[in-house]
Amino acid sequence: MNGYDAVDRALLRALADDPRATAVALADRLKLSRNTVQARMARLEASGAFLSFERSIDPAPLGYPLEAFVSVHARQKLLSEVVRELSRIPEVIQAHGLSGQVDLLVRVVCRDAHDLFRIDEEILAIEGVERTETSLAMGELIPYRLSPLLAR
């Protein structure tokens, strides 16, 4: 891992195991001083090591028990406008630009199949969207993780 020494990697592994750990708990676990942990955390944060600190919230209790992935084929010249319009749809919870035949992979949540149909219609109505392909998510089998990379 370029730019991170053994202490940084140990701190990142500890945070991957327990994202809510306090500086005191991390210091105790890693046998470091609290000040060292706090300084390292500040440096890691400043370097962009951490992604969003937004808490992950399960959409099901909010009334959105279904999740789907929508592959979007768009006109390249209008891609930024398509992304801007997608961001205005509340049920769009994530989108990635892709290389290859699909331009965008959009993650949406919905109440039921009828709601998914409505969301698909909204996406198709965006100027620049040529077509979509929608797949209902059957369940998350491997959650987002970096622990195996950090352990390497």
PDB file of C-alpha atoms in Angstrom:
ATOM      1  CA  MET A   1       0.000   0.000   0.000  1.00  0.00           C
ATOM      2  CA  ASN A   2       1.772   3.077  -1.216  1.00  0.00           C
ATOM      3  CA  GLY A   3       2.121   5.903   1.269  1.00  0.00           C
ATOM      4  CA  TYR A   4       0.993   3.969   4.349  1.00  0.00           C
ATOM      5  CA  ASP A   5       3.422   2.524   6.837  1.00  0.00           C
ATOM      6  CA  ALA A   6       2.815  -0.435   9.170  1.00  0.00           C
ATOM      7  CA  VAL A   7       1.190   1.752  11.829  1.00  0.00           C
ATOM      8  CA  ASP A   8      -1.188   3.318   9.293  1.00  0.00           C
ATOM      9  CA  ARG A   9      -2.129  -0.125   7.956  1.00  0.00           C
ATOM     10  CA  ALA A  10      -2.696  -1.468  11.482  1.00  0.00           C
ATOM     11  CA  LEU A  11      -4.887   1.530  12.273  1.00  0.00           C
ATOM     12  CA  LEU A  12      -6.885   1.065   9.053  1.00  0.00           C
ATOM     13  CA  ARG A  13      -7.332  -2.664   9.789  1.00  0.00           C
ATOM     14  CA  ALA A  14      -8.569  -1.854  13.300  1.00  0.00           C
ATOM     15  CA  LEU A  15     -11.019   0.696  11.891  1.00  0.00           C
ATOM     16  CA  ALA A  16     -12.241  -1.779   9.277  1.00  0.00           C
ATOM     17  CA  ASP A  17     -12.956  -4.235  12.113  1.00  0.00           C
ATOM     18  CA  ASP A  18     -14.609  -1.619  14.335  1.00  0.00           C
ATOM     19  CA  PRO A  19     -15.522   1.591  12.460  1.00  0.00           C
ATOM     20  CA  ARG A  20     -16.949   3.205  15.605  1.00  0.00           C
ATOM     21  CA  ALA A  21     -13.850   2.641  17.742  1.00  0.00           C
ATOM     22  CA  THR A  22     -12.702   5.651  19.717  1.00  0.00           C
ATOM     23  CA  ALA A  23      -9.141   6.939  19.626  1.00  0.00           C
ATOM     24  CA  VAL A  24      -8.658   5.584  23.144  1.00  0.00           C
ATOM     25  CA  ALA A  25      -9.886   2.118  22.142  1.00  0.00           C
ATOM     26  CA  LEU A  26      -7.703   2.121  19.039  1.00  0.00           C
ATOM     27  CA  ALA A  27      -4.691   3.238  21.054  1.00  0.00           C
ATOM     28  CA  ASP A  28      -5.275   0.460  23.570  1.00  0.00           C
ATOM     29  CA  ARG A  29      -5.769  -2.169  20.872  1.00  0.00           C
ATOM     30  CA  LEU A  30      -2.685  -1.113  18.901  1.00  0.00           C
ATOM     31  CA  LYS A  31      -0.503  -0.349  21.942  1.00  0.00           C
ATOM     32  CA  LEU A  32      -0.035   3.248  20.824  1.00  0.00           C
ATOM     33  CA  SER A  33      -0.562   6.555  22.581  1.00  0.00           C
ATOM     34  CA  ARG A  34      -3.886   8.318  22.103  1.00  0.00           C
ATOM     35  CA  ASN A  35      -2.024  11.318  20.656  1.00  0.00           C
ATOM     36  CA  THR A  36      -0.302   9.098  18.080  1.00  0.00           C
ATOM     37  CA  VAL A  37      -3.632   7.601  17.031  1.00  0.00           C
ATOM     38  CA  GLN A  38      -5.279  11.018  16.791  1.00  0.00           C
ATOM     39  CA  ALA A  39      -2.377  12.427  14.752  1.00  0.00           C
ATOM     40  CA  ARG A  40      -2.389   9.429  12.421  1.00  0.00           C
ATOM     41  CA  MET A  41      -6.169   9.620  12.008  1.00  0.00           C
ATOM     42  CA  ALA A  42      -5.936  13.320  11.137  1.00  0.00           C
ATOM     43  CA  ARG A  43      -3.192  12.620   8.604  1.00  0.00           C
ATOM     44  CA  LEU A  44      -5.132   9.719   7.067  1.00  0.00           C
ATOM     45  CA  GLU A  45      -8.252  11.868   6.817  1.00  0.00           C
ATOM     46  CA  ALA A  46      -6.325  14.740   5.227  1.00  0.00           C
ATOM     47  CA  SER A  47      -4.808  12.333   2.683  1.00  0.00           C
ATOM     48  CA  GLY A  48      -8.267  11.182   1.588  1.00  0.00           C
ATOM     49  CA  ALA A  49      -7.953   7.676   3.031  1.00  0.00           C
ATOM     50  CA  PHE A  50     -11.521   7.675   4.331  1.00  0.00           C
ATOM     51  CA  LEU A  51     -14.624   7.595   2.202  1.00  0.00           C
ATOM     52  CA  SER A  52     -17.864   9.211   3.329  1.00  0.00           C
ATOM     53  CA  PHE A  53     -18.565   9.156   7.051  1.00  0.00           C
ATOM     54  CA  GLU A  54     -22.274   8.969   6.303  1.00  0.00           C
ATOM     55  CA  ARG A  55     -23.878   6.247   8.386  1.00  0.00           C
ATOM     56  CA  SER A  56     -25.231   3.345   6.338  1.00  0.00           C
ATOM     57  CA  ILE A  57     -28.978   3.184   6.836  1.00  0.00           C
ATOM     58  CA  ASP A  58     -31.144   0.218   5.887  1.00  0.00           C
ATOM     59  CA  PRO A  59     -33.842   1.496   3.478  1.00  0.00           C
ATOM     60  CA  ALA A  60     -36.272  -1.367   4.285  1.00  0.00           C
ATOM     61  CA  PRO A  61     -37.662   0.156   7.524  1.00  0.00           C
ATOM     62  CA  LEU A  62     -38.140   3.399   5.588  1.00  0.00           C
ATOM     63  CA  GLY A  63     -40.558   1.553   3.297  1.00  0.00           C
ATOM     64  CA  TYR A  64     -38.098   0.593   0.558  1.00  0.00           C
ATOM     65  CA  PRO A  65     -37.545  -3.164   0.951  1.00  0.00           C
ATOM     66  CA  LEU A  66     -36.488  -3.823  -2.652  1.00  0.00           C
ATOM     67  CA  GLU A  67     -33.251  -2.865  -4.344  1.00  0.00           C
ATOM     68  CA  ALA A  68     -32.421  -2.979  -8.032  1.00  0.00           C
ATOM     69  CA  PHE A  69     -29.544  -2.180 -10.340  1.00  0.00           C
ATOM     70  CA  VAL A  70     -30.339  -0.238 -13.479  1.00  0.00           C
ATOM     71  CA  SER A  71     -27.846  -0.353 -16.333  1.00  0.00           C
ATOM     72  CA  VAL A  72     -28.200   2.905 -18.230  1.00  0.00           C
ATOM     73  CA  HIS A  73     -27.154   3.432 -21.828  1.00  0.00           C
ATOM     74  CA  ALA A  74     -26.789   7.157 -22.497  1.00  0.00           C
ATOM     75  CA  ARG A  75     -25.633   9.540 -25.185  1.00  0.00           C
ATOM     76  CA  GLN A  76     -22.086  10.463 -24.245  1.00  0.00           C
ATOM     77  CA  LYS A  77     -22.491  14.169 -24.931  1.00  0.00           C
ATOM     78  CA  LEU A  78     -25.346  14.337 -22.404  1.00  0.00           C
ATOM     79  CA  LEU A  79     -23.813  12.112 -19.728  1.00  0.00           C
ATOM     80  CA  SER A  80     -23.237  14.883 -17.166  1.00  0.00           C
ATOM     81  CA  GLU A  81     -26.829  16.086 -17.609  1.00  0.00           C
ATOM     82  CA  VAL A  82     -28.097  12.518 -17.198  1.00  0.00           C
ATOM     83  CA  VAL A  83     -26.138  12.168 -13.947  1.00  0.00           C
ATOM     84  CA  ARG A  84     -27.472  15.499 -12.694  1.00  0.00           C
ATOM     85  CA  GLU A  85     -31.069  14.400 -13.392  1.00  0.00           C
ATOM     86  CA  LEU A  86     -30.480  10.973 -11.806  1.00  0.00           C
ATOM     87  CA  SER A  87     -29.294  12.699  -8.638  1.00  0.00           C
ATOM     88  CA  ARG A  88     -32.717  14.385  -8.402  1.00  0.00           C
ATOM     89  CA  ILE A  89     -34.521  11.036  -8.109  1.00  0.00           C
ATOM     90  CA  PRO A  90     -34.684  10.266  -4.357  1.00  0.00           C
ATOM     91  CA  GLU A  91     -34.751   6.488  -4.895  1.00  0.00           C
ATOM     92  CA  VAL A  92     -31.380   6.605  -6.675  1.00  0.00           C
ATOM     93  CA  ILE A  93     -28.967   5.839  -3.856  1.00  0.00           C
ATOM     94  CA  GLN A  94     -25.778   5.341  -5.857  1.00  0.00           C
ATOM     95  CA  ALA A  95     -24.460   5.531  -9.411  1.00  0.00           C
ATOM     96  CA  HIS A  96     -21.198   4.534 -11.043  1.00  0.00           C
ATOM     97  CA  GLY A  97     -19.833   5.454 -14.448  1.00  0.00           C
ATOM     98  CA  LEU A  98     -18.607   2.377 -16.294  1.00  0.00           C
ATOM     99  CA  SER A  99     -16.441   1.534 -19.245  1.00  0.00           C
ATOM    100  CA  GLY A 100     -17.785  -0.918 -21.778  1.00  0.00           C
ATOM    101  CA  GLN A 101     -21.253  -1.248 -23.234  1.00  0.00           C
ATOM    102  CA  VAL A 102     -23.098   0.182 -20.215  1.00  0.00           C
ATOM    103  CA  ASP A 103     -22.492   3.821 -19.344  1.00  0.00           C
ATOM    104  CA  LEU A 104     -23.917   3.958 -15.811  1.00  0.00           C
ATOM    105  CA  LEU A 105     -24.810   1.432 -13.157  1.00  0.00           C
ATOM    106  CA  VAL A 106     -27.496   2.951 -10.955  1.00  0.00           C
ATOM    107  CA  ARG A 107     -28.543   1.470  -7.624  1.00  0.00           C
ATOM    108  CA  VAL A 108     -32.135   2.206  -6.674  1.00  0.00           C
ATOM    109  CA  VAL A 109     -34.471   1.293  -3.836  1.00  0.00           C
ATOM    110  CA  CYS A 110     -38.204   0.837  -4.257  1.00  0.00           C
ATOM    111  CA  ARG A 111     -41.379  -0.079  -2.396  1.00  0.00           C
ATOM    112  CA  ASP A 112     -42.531  -2.837  -4.766  1.00  0.00           C
ATOM    113  CA  ALA A 113     -42.487  -3.877  -8.439  1.00  0.00           C
ATOM    114  CA  HIS A 114     -44.892  -1.081  -9.419  1.00  0.00           C
ATOM    115  CA  ASP A 115     -42.639   1.472  -7.746  1.00  0.00           C
ATOM    116  CA  LEU A 116     -39.628   0.050  -9.596  1.00  0.00           C
ATOM    117  CA  PHE A 117     -41.536   0.382 -12.863  1.00  0.00           C
ATOM    118  CA  ARG A 118     -42.240   4.056 -12.027  1.00  0.00           C
ATOM    119  CA  ILE A 119     -38.571   4.699 -11.208  1.00  0.00           C
ATOM    120  CA  ASP A 120     -37.494   3.033 -14.460  1.00  0.00           C
ATOM    121  CA  GLU A 121     -39.914   5.295 -16.324  1.00  0.00           C
ATOM    122  CA  GLU A 122     -38.406   8.351 -14.606  1.00  0.00           C
ATOM    123  CA  ILE A 123     -34.922   7.278 -15.613  1.00  0.00           C
ATOM    124  CA  LEU A 124     -35.993   6.584 -19.209  1.00  0.00           C
ATOM    125  CA  ALA A 125     -37.632  10.019 -19.392  1.00  0.00           C
ATOM    126  CA  ILE A 126     -34.289  11.758 -18.786  1.00  0.00           C
ATOM    127  CA  GLU A 127     -33.022  13.406 -21.956  1.00  0.00           C
ATOM    128  CA  GLY A 128     -29.944  11.512 -23.104  1.00  0.00           C
ATOM    129  CA  VAL A 129     -30.982   8.134 -21.718  1.00  0.00           C
ATOM    130  CA  GLU A 130     -31.335   5.747 -24.638  1.00  0.00           C
ATOM    131  CA  ARG A 131     -32.329   2.571 -22.804  1.00  0.00           C
ATOM    132  CA  THR A 132     -32.077   0.753 -19.496  1.00  0.00           C
ATOM    133  CA  GLU A 133     -31.815  -2.800 -18.257  1.00  0.00           C
ATOM    134  CA  THR A 134     -33.026  -3.481 -14.731  1.00  0.00           C
ATOM    135  CA  SER A 135     -32.087  -6.328 -12.413  1.00  0.00           C
ATOM    136  CA  LEU A 136     -33.730  -6.865  -9.049  1.00  0.00           C
ATOM    137  CA  ALA A 137     -31.164  -7.443  -6.304  1.00  0.00           C
ATOM    138  CA  MET A 138     -31.722 -10.776  -4.612  1.00  0.00           C
ATOM    139  CA  GLY A 139     -29.480 -10.002  -1.633  1.00  0.00           C
ATOM    140  CA  GLU A 140     -26.057  -8.685  -0.740  1.00  0.00           C
ATOM    141  CA  LEU A 141     -23.713 -11.656  -0.678  1.00  0.00           C
ATOM    142  CA  ILE A 142     -20.417  -9.855  -0.063  1.00  0.00           C
ATOM    143  CA  PRO A 143     -20.762  -6.456   1.600  1.00  0.00           C
ATOM    144  CA  TYR A 144     -18.349  -3.630   0.848  1.00  0.00           C
ATOM    145  CA  ARG A 145     -15.107  -4.539   2.553  1.00  0.00           C
ATOM    146  CA  LEU A 146     -11.443  -3.682   2.544  1.00  0.00           C
ATOM    147  CA  SER A 147     -10.222  -5.863   5.406  1.00  0.00           C
ATOM    148  CA  PRO A 148      -8.803  -8.553   3.069  1.00  0.00           C
ATOM    149  CA  LEU A 149      -6.788  -5.918   1.188  1.00  0.00           C
ATOM    150  CA  LEU A 150      -5.546  -4.387   4.414  1.00  0.00           C
ATOM    151  CA  ALA A 151      -4.503  -7.813   5.702  1.00  0.00           C
ATOM    152  CA  ARG A 152      -2.539  -8.540   2.533  1.00  0.00           C
TER     153      ARG A 152
END
